[in-house]
XYZ file of C-alpha atoms in Angstrom:
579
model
C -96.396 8.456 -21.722
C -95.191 5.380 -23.314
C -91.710 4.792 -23.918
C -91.990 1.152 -25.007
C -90.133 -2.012 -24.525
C -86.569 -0.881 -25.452
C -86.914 2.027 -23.259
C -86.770 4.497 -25.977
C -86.750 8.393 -25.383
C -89.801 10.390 -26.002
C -87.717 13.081 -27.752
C -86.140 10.187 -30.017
C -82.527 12.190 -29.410
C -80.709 9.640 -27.604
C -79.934 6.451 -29.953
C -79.486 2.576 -29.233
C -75.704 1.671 -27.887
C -75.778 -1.633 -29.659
C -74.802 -0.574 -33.348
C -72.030 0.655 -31.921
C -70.699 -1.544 -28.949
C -68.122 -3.334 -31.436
C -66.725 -0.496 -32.281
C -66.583 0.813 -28.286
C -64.883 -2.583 -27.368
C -62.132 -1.927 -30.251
C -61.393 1.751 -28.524
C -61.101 0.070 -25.137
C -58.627 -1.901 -26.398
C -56.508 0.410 -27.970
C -57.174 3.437 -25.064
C -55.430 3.548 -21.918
C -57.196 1.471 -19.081
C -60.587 3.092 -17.886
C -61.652 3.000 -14.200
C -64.447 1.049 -13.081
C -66.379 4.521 -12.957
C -66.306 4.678 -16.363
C -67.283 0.980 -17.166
C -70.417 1.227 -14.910
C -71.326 4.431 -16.843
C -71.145 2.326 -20.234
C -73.161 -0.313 -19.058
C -75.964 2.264 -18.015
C -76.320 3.520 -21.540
C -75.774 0.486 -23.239
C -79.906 -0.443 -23.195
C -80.728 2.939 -24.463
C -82.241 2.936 -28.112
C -83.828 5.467 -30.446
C -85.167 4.485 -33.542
C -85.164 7.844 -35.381
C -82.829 10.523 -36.621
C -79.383 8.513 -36.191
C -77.549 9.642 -39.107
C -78.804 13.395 -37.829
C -77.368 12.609 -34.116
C -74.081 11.570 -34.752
C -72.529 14.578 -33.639
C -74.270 14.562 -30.312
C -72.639 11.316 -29.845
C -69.107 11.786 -29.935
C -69.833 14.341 -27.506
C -71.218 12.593 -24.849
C -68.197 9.815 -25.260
C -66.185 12.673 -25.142
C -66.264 13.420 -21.209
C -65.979 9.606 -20.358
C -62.469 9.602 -22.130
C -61.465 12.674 -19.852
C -62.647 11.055 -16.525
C -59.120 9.203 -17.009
C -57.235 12.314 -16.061
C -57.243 10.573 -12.476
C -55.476 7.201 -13.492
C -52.368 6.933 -11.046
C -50.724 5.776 -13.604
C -50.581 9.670 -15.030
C -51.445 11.056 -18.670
C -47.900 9.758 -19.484
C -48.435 6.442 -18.348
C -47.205 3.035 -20.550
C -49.284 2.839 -23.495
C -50.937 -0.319 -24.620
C -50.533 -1.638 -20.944
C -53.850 -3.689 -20.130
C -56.163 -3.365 -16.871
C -55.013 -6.422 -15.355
C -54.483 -6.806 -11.644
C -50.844 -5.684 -12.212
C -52.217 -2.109 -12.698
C -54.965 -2.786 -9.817
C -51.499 -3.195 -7.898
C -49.697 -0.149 -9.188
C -53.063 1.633 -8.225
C -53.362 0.741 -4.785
C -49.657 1.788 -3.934
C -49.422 5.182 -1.789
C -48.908 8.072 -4.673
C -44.932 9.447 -5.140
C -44.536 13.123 -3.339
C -44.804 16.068 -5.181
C -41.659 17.277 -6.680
C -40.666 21.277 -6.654
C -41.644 22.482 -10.466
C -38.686 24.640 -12.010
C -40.216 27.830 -12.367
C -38.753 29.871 -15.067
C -39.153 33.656 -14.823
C -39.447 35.179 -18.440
C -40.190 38.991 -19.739
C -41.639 37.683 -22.250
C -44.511 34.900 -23.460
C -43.673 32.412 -26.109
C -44.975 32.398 -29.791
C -47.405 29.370 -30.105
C -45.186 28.943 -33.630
C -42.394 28.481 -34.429
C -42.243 30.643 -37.723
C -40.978 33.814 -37.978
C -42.809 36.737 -38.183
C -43.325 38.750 -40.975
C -41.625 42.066 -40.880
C -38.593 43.631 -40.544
C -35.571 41.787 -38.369
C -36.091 41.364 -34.724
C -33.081 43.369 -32.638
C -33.854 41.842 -29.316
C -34.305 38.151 -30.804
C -37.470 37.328 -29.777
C -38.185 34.604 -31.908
C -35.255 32.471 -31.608
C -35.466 28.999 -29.729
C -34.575 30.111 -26.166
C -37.672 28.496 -25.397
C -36.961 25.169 -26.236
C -33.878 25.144 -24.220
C -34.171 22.064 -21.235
C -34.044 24.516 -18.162
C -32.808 27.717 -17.274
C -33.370 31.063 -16.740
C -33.318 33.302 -20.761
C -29.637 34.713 -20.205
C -30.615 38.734 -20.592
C -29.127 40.260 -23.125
C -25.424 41.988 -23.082
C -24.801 45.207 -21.363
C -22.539 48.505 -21.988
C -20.538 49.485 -18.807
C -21.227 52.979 -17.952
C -19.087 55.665 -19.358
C -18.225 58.374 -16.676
C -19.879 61.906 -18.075
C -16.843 64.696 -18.728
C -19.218 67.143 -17.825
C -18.909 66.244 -14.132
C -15.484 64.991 -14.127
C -14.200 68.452 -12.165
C -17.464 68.585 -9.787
C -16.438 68.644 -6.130
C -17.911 65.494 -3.926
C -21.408 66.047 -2.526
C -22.141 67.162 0.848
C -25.358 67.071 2.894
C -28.183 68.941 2.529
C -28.051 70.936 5.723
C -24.088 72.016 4.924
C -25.628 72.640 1.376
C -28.045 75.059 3.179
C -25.710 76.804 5.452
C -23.688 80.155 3.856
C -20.048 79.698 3.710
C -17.713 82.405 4.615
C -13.761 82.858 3.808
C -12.615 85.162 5.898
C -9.257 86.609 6.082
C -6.927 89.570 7.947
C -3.643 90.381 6.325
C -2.109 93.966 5.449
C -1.069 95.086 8.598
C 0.238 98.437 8.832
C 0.700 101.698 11.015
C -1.004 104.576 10.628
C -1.150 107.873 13.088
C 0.985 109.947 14.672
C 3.445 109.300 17.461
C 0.180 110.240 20.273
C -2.562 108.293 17.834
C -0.560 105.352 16.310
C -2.222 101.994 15.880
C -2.145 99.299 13.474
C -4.729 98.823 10.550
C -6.111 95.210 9.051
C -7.769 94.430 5.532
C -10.405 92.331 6.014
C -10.926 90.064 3.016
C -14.732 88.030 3.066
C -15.878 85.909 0.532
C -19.274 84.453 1.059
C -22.185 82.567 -0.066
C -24.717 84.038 1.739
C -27.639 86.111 -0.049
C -27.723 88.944 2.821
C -24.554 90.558 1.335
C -24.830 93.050 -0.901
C -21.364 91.277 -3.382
C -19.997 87.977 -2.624
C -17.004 89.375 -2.216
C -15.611 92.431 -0.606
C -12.632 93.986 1.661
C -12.928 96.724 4.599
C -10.335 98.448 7.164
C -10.577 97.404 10.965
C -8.288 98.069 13.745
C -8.250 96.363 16.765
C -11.447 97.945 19.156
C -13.532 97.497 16.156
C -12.952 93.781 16.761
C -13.484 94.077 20.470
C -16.824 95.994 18.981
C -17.868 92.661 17.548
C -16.893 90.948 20.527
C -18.608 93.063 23.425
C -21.832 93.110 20.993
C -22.323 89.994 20.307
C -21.461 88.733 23.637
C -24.695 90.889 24.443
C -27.076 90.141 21.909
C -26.497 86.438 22.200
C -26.729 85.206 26.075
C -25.572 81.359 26.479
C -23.838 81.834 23.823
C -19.524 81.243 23.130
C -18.448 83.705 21.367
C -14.762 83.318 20.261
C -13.305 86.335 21.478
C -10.076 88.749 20.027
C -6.428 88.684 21.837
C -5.824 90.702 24.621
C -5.010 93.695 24.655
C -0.909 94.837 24.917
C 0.512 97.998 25.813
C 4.644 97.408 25.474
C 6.102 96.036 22.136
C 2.714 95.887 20.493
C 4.355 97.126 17.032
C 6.761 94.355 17.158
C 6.718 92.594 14.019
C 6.462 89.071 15.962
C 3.694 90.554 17.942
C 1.406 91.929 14.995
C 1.529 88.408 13.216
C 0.335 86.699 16.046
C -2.505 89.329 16.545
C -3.151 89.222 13.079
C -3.916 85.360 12.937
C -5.894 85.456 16.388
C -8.269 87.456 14.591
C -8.382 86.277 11.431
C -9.092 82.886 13.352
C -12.328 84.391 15.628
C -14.212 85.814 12.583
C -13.741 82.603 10.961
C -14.976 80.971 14.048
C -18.143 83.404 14.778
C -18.854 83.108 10.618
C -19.072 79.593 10.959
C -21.700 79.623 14.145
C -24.777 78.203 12.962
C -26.608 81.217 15.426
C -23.749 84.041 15.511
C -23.280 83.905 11.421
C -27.237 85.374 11.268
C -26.182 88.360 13.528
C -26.793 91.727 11.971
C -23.936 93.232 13.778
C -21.244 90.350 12.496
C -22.792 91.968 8.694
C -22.050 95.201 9.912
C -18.438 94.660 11.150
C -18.050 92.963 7.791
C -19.445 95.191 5.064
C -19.503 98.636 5.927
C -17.278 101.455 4.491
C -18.137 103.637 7.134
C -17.603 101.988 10.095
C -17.427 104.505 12.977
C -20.469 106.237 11.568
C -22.366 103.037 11.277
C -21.645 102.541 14.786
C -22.910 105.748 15.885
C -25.811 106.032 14.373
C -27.045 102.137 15.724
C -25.983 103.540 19.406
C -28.301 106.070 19.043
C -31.148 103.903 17.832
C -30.671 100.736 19.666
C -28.514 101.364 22.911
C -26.057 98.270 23.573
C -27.782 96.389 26.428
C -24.974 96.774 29.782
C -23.683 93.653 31.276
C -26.208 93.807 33.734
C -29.328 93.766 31.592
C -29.176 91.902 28.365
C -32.082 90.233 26.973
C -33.317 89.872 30.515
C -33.991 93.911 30.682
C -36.217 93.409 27.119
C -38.537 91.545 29.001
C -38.745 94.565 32.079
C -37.412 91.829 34.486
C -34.745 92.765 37.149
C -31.556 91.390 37.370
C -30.018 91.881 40.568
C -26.979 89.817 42.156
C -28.715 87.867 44.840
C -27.304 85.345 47.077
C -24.520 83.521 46.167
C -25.520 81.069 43.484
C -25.045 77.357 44.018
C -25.906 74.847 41.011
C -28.245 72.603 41.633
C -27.404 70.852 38.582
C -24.860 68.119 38.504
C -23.891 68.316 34.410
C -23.117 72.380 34.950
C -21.299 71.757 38.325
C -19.086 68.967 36.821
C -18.730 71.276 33.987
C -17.505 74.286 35.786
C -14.772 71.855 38.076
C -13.783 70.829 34.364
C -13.564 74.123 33.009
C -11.380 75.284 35.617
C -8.836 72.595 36.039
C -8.700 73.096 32.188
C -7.825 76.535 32.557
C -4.997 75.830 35.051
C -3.604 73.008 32.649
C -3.626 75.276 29.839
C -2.183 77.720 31.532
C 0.565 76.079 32.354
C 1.580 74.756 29.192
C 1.455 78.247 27.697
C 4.112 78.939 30.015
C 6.344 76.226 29.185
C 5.500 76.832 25.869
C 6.862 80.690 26.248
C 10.169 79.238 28.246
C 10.765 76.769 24.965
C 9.969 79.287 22.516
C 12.517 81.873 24.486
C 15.352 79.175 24.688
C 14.997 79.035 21.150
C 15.519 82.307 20.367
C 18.639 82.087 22.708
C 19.714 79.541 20.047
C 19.482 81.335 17.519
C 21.405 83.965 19.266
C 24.090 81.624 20.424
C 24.641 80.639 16.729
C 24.871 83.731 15.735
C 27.912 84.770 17.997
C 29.297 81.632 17.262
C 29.286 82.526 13.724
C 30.855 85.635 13.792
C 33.685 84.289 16.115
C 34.479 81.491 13.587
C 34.578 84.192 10.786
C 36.801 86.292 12.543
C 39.371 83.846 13.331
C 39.085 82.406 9.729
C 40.149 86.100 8.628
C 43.435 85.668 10.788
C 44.360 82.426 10.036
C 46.833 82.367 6.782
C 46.702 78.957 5.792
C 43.710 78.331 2.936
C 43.018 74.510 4.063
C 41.779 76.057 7.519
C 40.433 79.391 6.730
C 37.963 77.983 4.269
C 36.152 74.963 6.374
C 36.114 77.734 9.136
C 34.082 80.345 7.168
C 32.055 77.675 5.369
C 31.383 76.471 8.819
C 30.271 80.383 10.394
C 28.180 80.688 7.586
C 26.250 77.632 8.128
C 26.263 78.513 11.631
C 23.976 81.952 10.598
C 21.454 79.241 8.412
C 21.273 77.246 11.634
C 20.307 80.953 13.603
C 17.149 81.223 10.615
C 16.504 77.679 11.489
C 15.899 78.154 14.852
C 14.318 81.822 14.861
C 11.425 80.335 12.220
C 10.994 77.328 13.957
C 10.289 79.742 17.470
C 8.253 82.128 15.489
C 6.163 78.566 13.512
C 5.807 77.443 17.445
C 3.874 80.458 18.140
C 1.586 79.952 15.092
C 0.926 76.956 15.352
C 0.760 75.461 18.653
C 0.918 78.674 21.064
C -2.184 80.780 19.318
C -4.212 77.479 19.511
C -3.299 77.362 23.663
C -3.728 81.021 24.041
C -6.919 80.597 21.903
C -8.557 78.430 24.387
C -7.806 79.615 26.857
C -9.773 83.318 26.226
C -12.365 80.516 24.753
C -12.524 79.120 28.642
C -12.829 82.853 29.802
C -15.908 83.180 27.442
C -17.552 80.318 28.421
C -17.241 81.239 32.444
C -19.486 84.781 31.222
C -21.812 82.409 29.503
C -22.459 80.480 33.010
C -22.353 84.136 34.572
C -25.078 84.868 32.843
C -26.753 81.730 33.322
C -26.758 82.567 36.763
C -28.331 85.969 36.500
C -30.740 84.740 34.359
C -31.761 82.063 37.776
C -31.598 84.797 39.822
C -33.953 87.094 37.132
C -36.210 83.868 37.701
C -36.577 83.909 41.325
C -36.495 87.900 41.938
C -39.680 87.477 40.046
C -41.155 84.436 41.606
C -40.233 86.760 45.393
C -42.074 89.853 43.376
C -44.924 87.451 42.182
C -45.429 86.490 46.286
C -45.939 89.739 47.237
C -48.613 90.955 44.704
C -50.651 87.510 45.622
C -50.284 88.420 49.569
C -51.248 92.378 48.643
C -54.190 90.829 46.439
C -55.609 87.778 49.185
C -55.663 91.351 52.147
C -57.915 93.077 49.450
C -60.202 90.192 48.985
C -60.672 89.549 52.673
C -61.671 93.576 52.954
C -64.262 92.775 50.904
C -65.937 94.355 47.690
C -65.079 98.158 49.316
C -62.024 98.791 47.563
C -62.860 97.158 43.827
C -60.638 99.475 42.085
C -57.776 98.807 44.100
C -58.354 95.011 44.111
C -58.502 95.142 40.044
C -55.242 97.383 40.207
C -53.837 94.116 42.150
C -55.222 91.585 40.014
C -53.526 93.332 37.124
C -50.578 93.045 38.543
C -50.776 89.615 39.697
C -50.914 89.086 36.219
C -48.125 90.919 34.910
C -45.780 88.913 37.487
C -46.714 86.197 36.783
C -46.013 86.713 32.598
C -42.219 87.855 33.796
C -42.003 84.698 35.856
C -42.970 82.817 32.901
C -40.518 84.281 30.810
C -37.807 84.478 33.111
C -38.330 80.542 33.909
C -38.591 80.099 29.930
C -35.385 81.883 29.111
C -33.399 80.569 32.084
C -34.395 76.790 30.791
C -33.539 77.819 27.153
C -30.261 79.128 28.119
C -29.607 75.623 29.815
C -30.448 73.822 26.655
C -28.534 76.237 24.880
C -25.261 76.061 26.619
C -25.342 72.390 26.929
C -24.940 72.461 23.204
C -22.338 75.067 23.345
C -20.173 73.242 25.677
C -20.642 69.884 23.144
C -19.543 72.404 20.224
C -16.362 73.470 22.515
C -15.423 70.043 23.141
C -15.891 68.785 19.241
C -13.975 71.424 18.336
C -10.910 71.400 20.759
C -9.929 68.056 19.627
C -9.978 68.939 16.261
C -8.058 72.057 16.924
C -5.525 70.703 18.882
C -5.216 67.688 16.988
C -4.242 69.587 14.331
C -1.990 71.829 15.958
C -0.347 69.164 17.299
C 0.369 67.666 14.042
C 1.712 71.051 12.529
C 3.963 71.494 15.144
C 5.301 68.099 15.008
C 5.665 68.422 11.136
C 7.375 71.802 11.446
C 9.762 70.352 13.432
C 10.469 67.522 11.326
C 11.059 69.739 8.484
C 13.409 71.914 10.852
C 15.281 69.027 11.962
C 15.594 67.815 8.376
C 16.970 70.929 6.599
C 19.801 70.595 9.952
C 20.831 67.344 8.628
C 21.106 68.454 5.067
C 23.425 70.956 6.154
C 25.765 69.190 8.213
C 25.824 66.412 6.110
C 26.740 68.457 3.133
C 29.129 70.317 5.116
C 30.952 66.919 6.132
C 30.959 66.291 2.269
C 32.944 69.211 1.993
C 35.352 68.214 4.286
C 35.902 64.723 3.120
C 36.967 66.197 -0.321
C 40.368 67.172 0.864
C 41.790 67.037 -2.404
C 39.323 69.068 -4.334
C 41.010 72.511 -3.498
C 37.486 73.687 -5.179
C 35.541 72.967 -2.474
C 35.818 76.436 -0.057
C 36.713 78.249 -3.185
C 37.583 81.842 -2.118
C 37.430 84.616 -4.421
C 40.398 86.251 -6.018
C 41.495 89.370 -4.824
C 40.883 92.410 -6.851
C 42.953 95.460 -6.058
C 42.208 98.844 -7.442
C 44.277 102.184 -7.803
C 41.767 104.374 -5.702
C 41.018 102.103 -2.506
C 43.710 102.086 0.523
C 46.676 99.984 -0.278
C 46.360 96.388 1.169
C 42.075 96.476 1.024
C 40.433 93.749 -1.263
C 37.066 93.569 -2.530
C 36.001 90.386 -0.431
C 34.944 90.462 3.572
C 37.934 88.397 4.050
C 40.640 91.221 2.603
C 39.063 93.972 4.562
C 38.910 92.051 7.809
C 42.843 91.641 7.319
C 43.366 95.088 6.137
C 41.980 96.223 9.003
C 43.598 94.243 11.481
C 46.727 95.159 9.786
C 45.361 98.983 10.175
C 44.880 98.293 14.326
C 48.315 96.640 14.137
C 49.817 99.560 13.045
């Protein structure tokens, strides 16, 4: 094919440069300065002609300019450089000079894209202002938009603070023993308690109910639970009392002991589930109850237990010696513990007895200073002297509370803790019978394999036999199994016991402590208040108001020479002796 002198195209679509390289030149001059890249691809296309179809092809040649003049996107110099500046060797300069390091862009973070206008949209008005120029602002996050505080709801204004979910889980119980009274005859007397339980729990027939106990119903509880729970603590009642056990001092005590142990065993995560605690609570008919449960289900003996369920023996054994170090450090502490406590319950008795013997000092103290300020005549002495007996008898009910708050407070928590020690010792008792359950069965096991290996060497003669044997090979080992499985359990078991015991004596004594201290505060307090305002009375010596004595009435009927007031009859009847 011939394409001719000028190099023309075949297709005739690509015209001459030279009609328009005047007008080229003029747009260098006024355009930024091109790279030599672009100059060389000029002067390519510069020879290339086409006769035909130019007024056609003018589009098509604006855009093939078009990418040259975007090839300058890669001037150093930047899209923003200095316009008019020329190519000259002062921008061959700027161009070989190392580029300037990046800078960090401000990035701002909007919810929303801008409008590519600026004009409002049609509509109705915009509550979030969306179209005002927060765009055009220099830099800067869009500040958001104001906020309401939060109004606190009245609906849960009275609601009680949250708890966890386990404590949410768990029934709560409110137990409570008051109403003590006698009932019987002189032969069958005893006291009676109203037992008062509100509850949460959905195995109660009413949330709330009341029932009549006396005291071996709550040694009932005690004995059975103690049973059906081995490794277990079980809080256990007061002991028992034979002398002065319808003292009034005596039943009060009693009373909060137990009202204290069902509030313990109702808060047990293990003892609250027992059917016999539901029992003890709930039914009318107690002693009936009882009777008929006897007869079904026999109370396992000490000796037996849960160990007896499983048909394994509990025998005695040899004398048991720990082989673990937590349970013998344990016991040593358990026992010194004991001792401790058992002292301080006995200096606690010898304070709360020298108290009383206050109070009883007072009160002969207080009738001597009232009978000599019946004797004395003169009215400035008589009346500080019987103002000062009669505070004498508020200092006697001083001191007689403040023995009987000692008791409540600080002497049922010792005496608690100290049955408390006595139940844990019959948890490690039967702890031990439950090791020597284990290894009666593991001696038992041993003799069935030695009857079982003199059968196999007899041979196949006595098969019978030798499958009697196996069978019972088998069945020792299952209680060896068991017995090891429930002796390990009850180690488990009781280490978390003894880690409940310990959590809870510091909170129970710490807050005994604090009781008694702040009862005796208060005691020591209401002293002052009385003396002092006793001394106020004698500093007003000239208020004859101040031990005000009541006129003496005298009537027609009485004996000459008797008044109405304490004060006329103790001198009437002196006078009476005197005659």
């Amino acid at each position: 094919m011939d394409l001719g002198e000028a190099g023309d195209s075949p297709w005739g679509d690509m015209p001459s440069q030279s009609s328009s390289k005047p007008a080229a030149s003029d747009a260098a001059q006024d355009s930024l300065p091109r790279t030599q890249d672009s100059e060389s691809s000029q002067q390519s296309q510069a020879p290339i002609k086409s006769p035909s179809a130019r007024g056609a092809r003018g589009p098509v040649r604006r855009l093939v300019a078009q990418p040259t003049r975007l090839e300058a996107v890669d001037d150093p110099l930047g899209p923003l450089g200095p316009l008019g500046g020329n190519g000259g060797p002062g921008a061959d300069s700027q161009a070989d000079e190392p580029p300037a390091p990046p800078l960090k862009e401000q990035v701002v973070i909007r919810t929303t894209m801008p409008q590519p206008s600026q004009q409002k949209r049609p509509g109705p008005a915009d509550p979030h202002n969306i179209d005002e120029d927060d765009y055009d602002r220099p830099s800067g996050p869009r500040a958001p938009p104001p906020v309401q505080a939060a109004q606190p709801s009245p609906v849960r204004a009275s609601g009680q603070p949250s708890v966890s979910v386990e404590q949410a889980a768990k029934p709560s119980f409110h137990i409570t023993v008051g109403d003590p009274h006698k009932v019987g005859d002189l032969t069958s007397s005893h006291i009676v308690y109203s037992v008062r339980t509100r509850t949460t729990s959905k195995g109660y027939k009413q949330p709330e109910f009341e029932v009549k106990r006396r005291y071996r119903d709550f040694l009932w509880l005690y004995t059975t639970m103690h049973g059906n729970n081995p490794g277990v603590v079980v809080p256990p009642p007061p002991e028992k009392q034979a002398l002065n056990r319808f003292e009034s001092n005596f039943v009060e005590s009693r009373r909060a002991a137990l009202e204290k142990m069902l509030n313990k065993i109702a808060a047990h995560p293990t003892l609250q589930h027992d059917s016999d605690l539901k029992l003890f609570l709930e039914s009318e008919a107690f002693n009936v109850d009882v009777k008929h449960k006897e007869r079904k289900e026999p109370i396992p003996s000490e000796s037996k237990g849960v160990l007896g369920t499983f048909g394994i023996s509990v025998g005695g054994g040899s004398k048991f010696v720990e082989q673990d170090d937590w349970f013998h450090d344990r016991r040593v502490y358990l026992d010194a513990l004991e001792n401790q406590l058992k002292a301080l319950m006995k200096s606690m008795d010898t304070m709360v007895n020298q108290r009383k013997a206050m109070a009883e000092s007072a009160a002969d103290f207080s009738a001597s200073l009232h009978a000599l300020s019946t004797v004395e005549l003169s009215p400035t002495l008589s009346g500080p002297l019987d103002a000062l007996s009669e505070l004498q008898l508020t200092i006697r009910d001083v001191y007689d509370r403040q023995a009987q708050q000692d008791v409540l407070t600080f002497g049922i928590t010792i005496d608690e803790y100290i049955r408390l020690i006595g139940s844990v010792k019959q948890a490690f008792s039967q702890r031990q019978k439950a090791f020597h359950s284990w290894h009666s069965a593991e001696n038992e096991l041993s003799k069935r394999k030695s009857s079982q290996e003199k059968l196999l060497r007899q041979g196949r003669s006595q098969q019978d036999r030798l499958n009697q044997v196996g069978a019972e090979v088998a069945d020792a080992e299952r209680k060896v199994h068991q017995a090891r499985l429930l002796f390990e359990d009850m180690g488990r078991l009781m280490r978390a016991e003894l880690d409940r015991f310990e959590r809870e004596k510091v909170e129970d004594f710490k807050s005994s402590v604090e009781t008694f201290l702040e009862s005796a505060v208060e005691a020591q307090k209401e002293l002052i208040e009385k003396w002092e305002t006793f001394l106020m009375q004698l500093d007003a010596e000239d208020d004859e108001t101040v031990f005000y004595r009541p006129p003496v009435i005298r009537t027609v009927d009485k004996t000459p020479g008797r008044g109405e007031t304490a004060v006329d009859r103790a001198r009437a009847t002196i006078d009476e002796d005197s005659d």
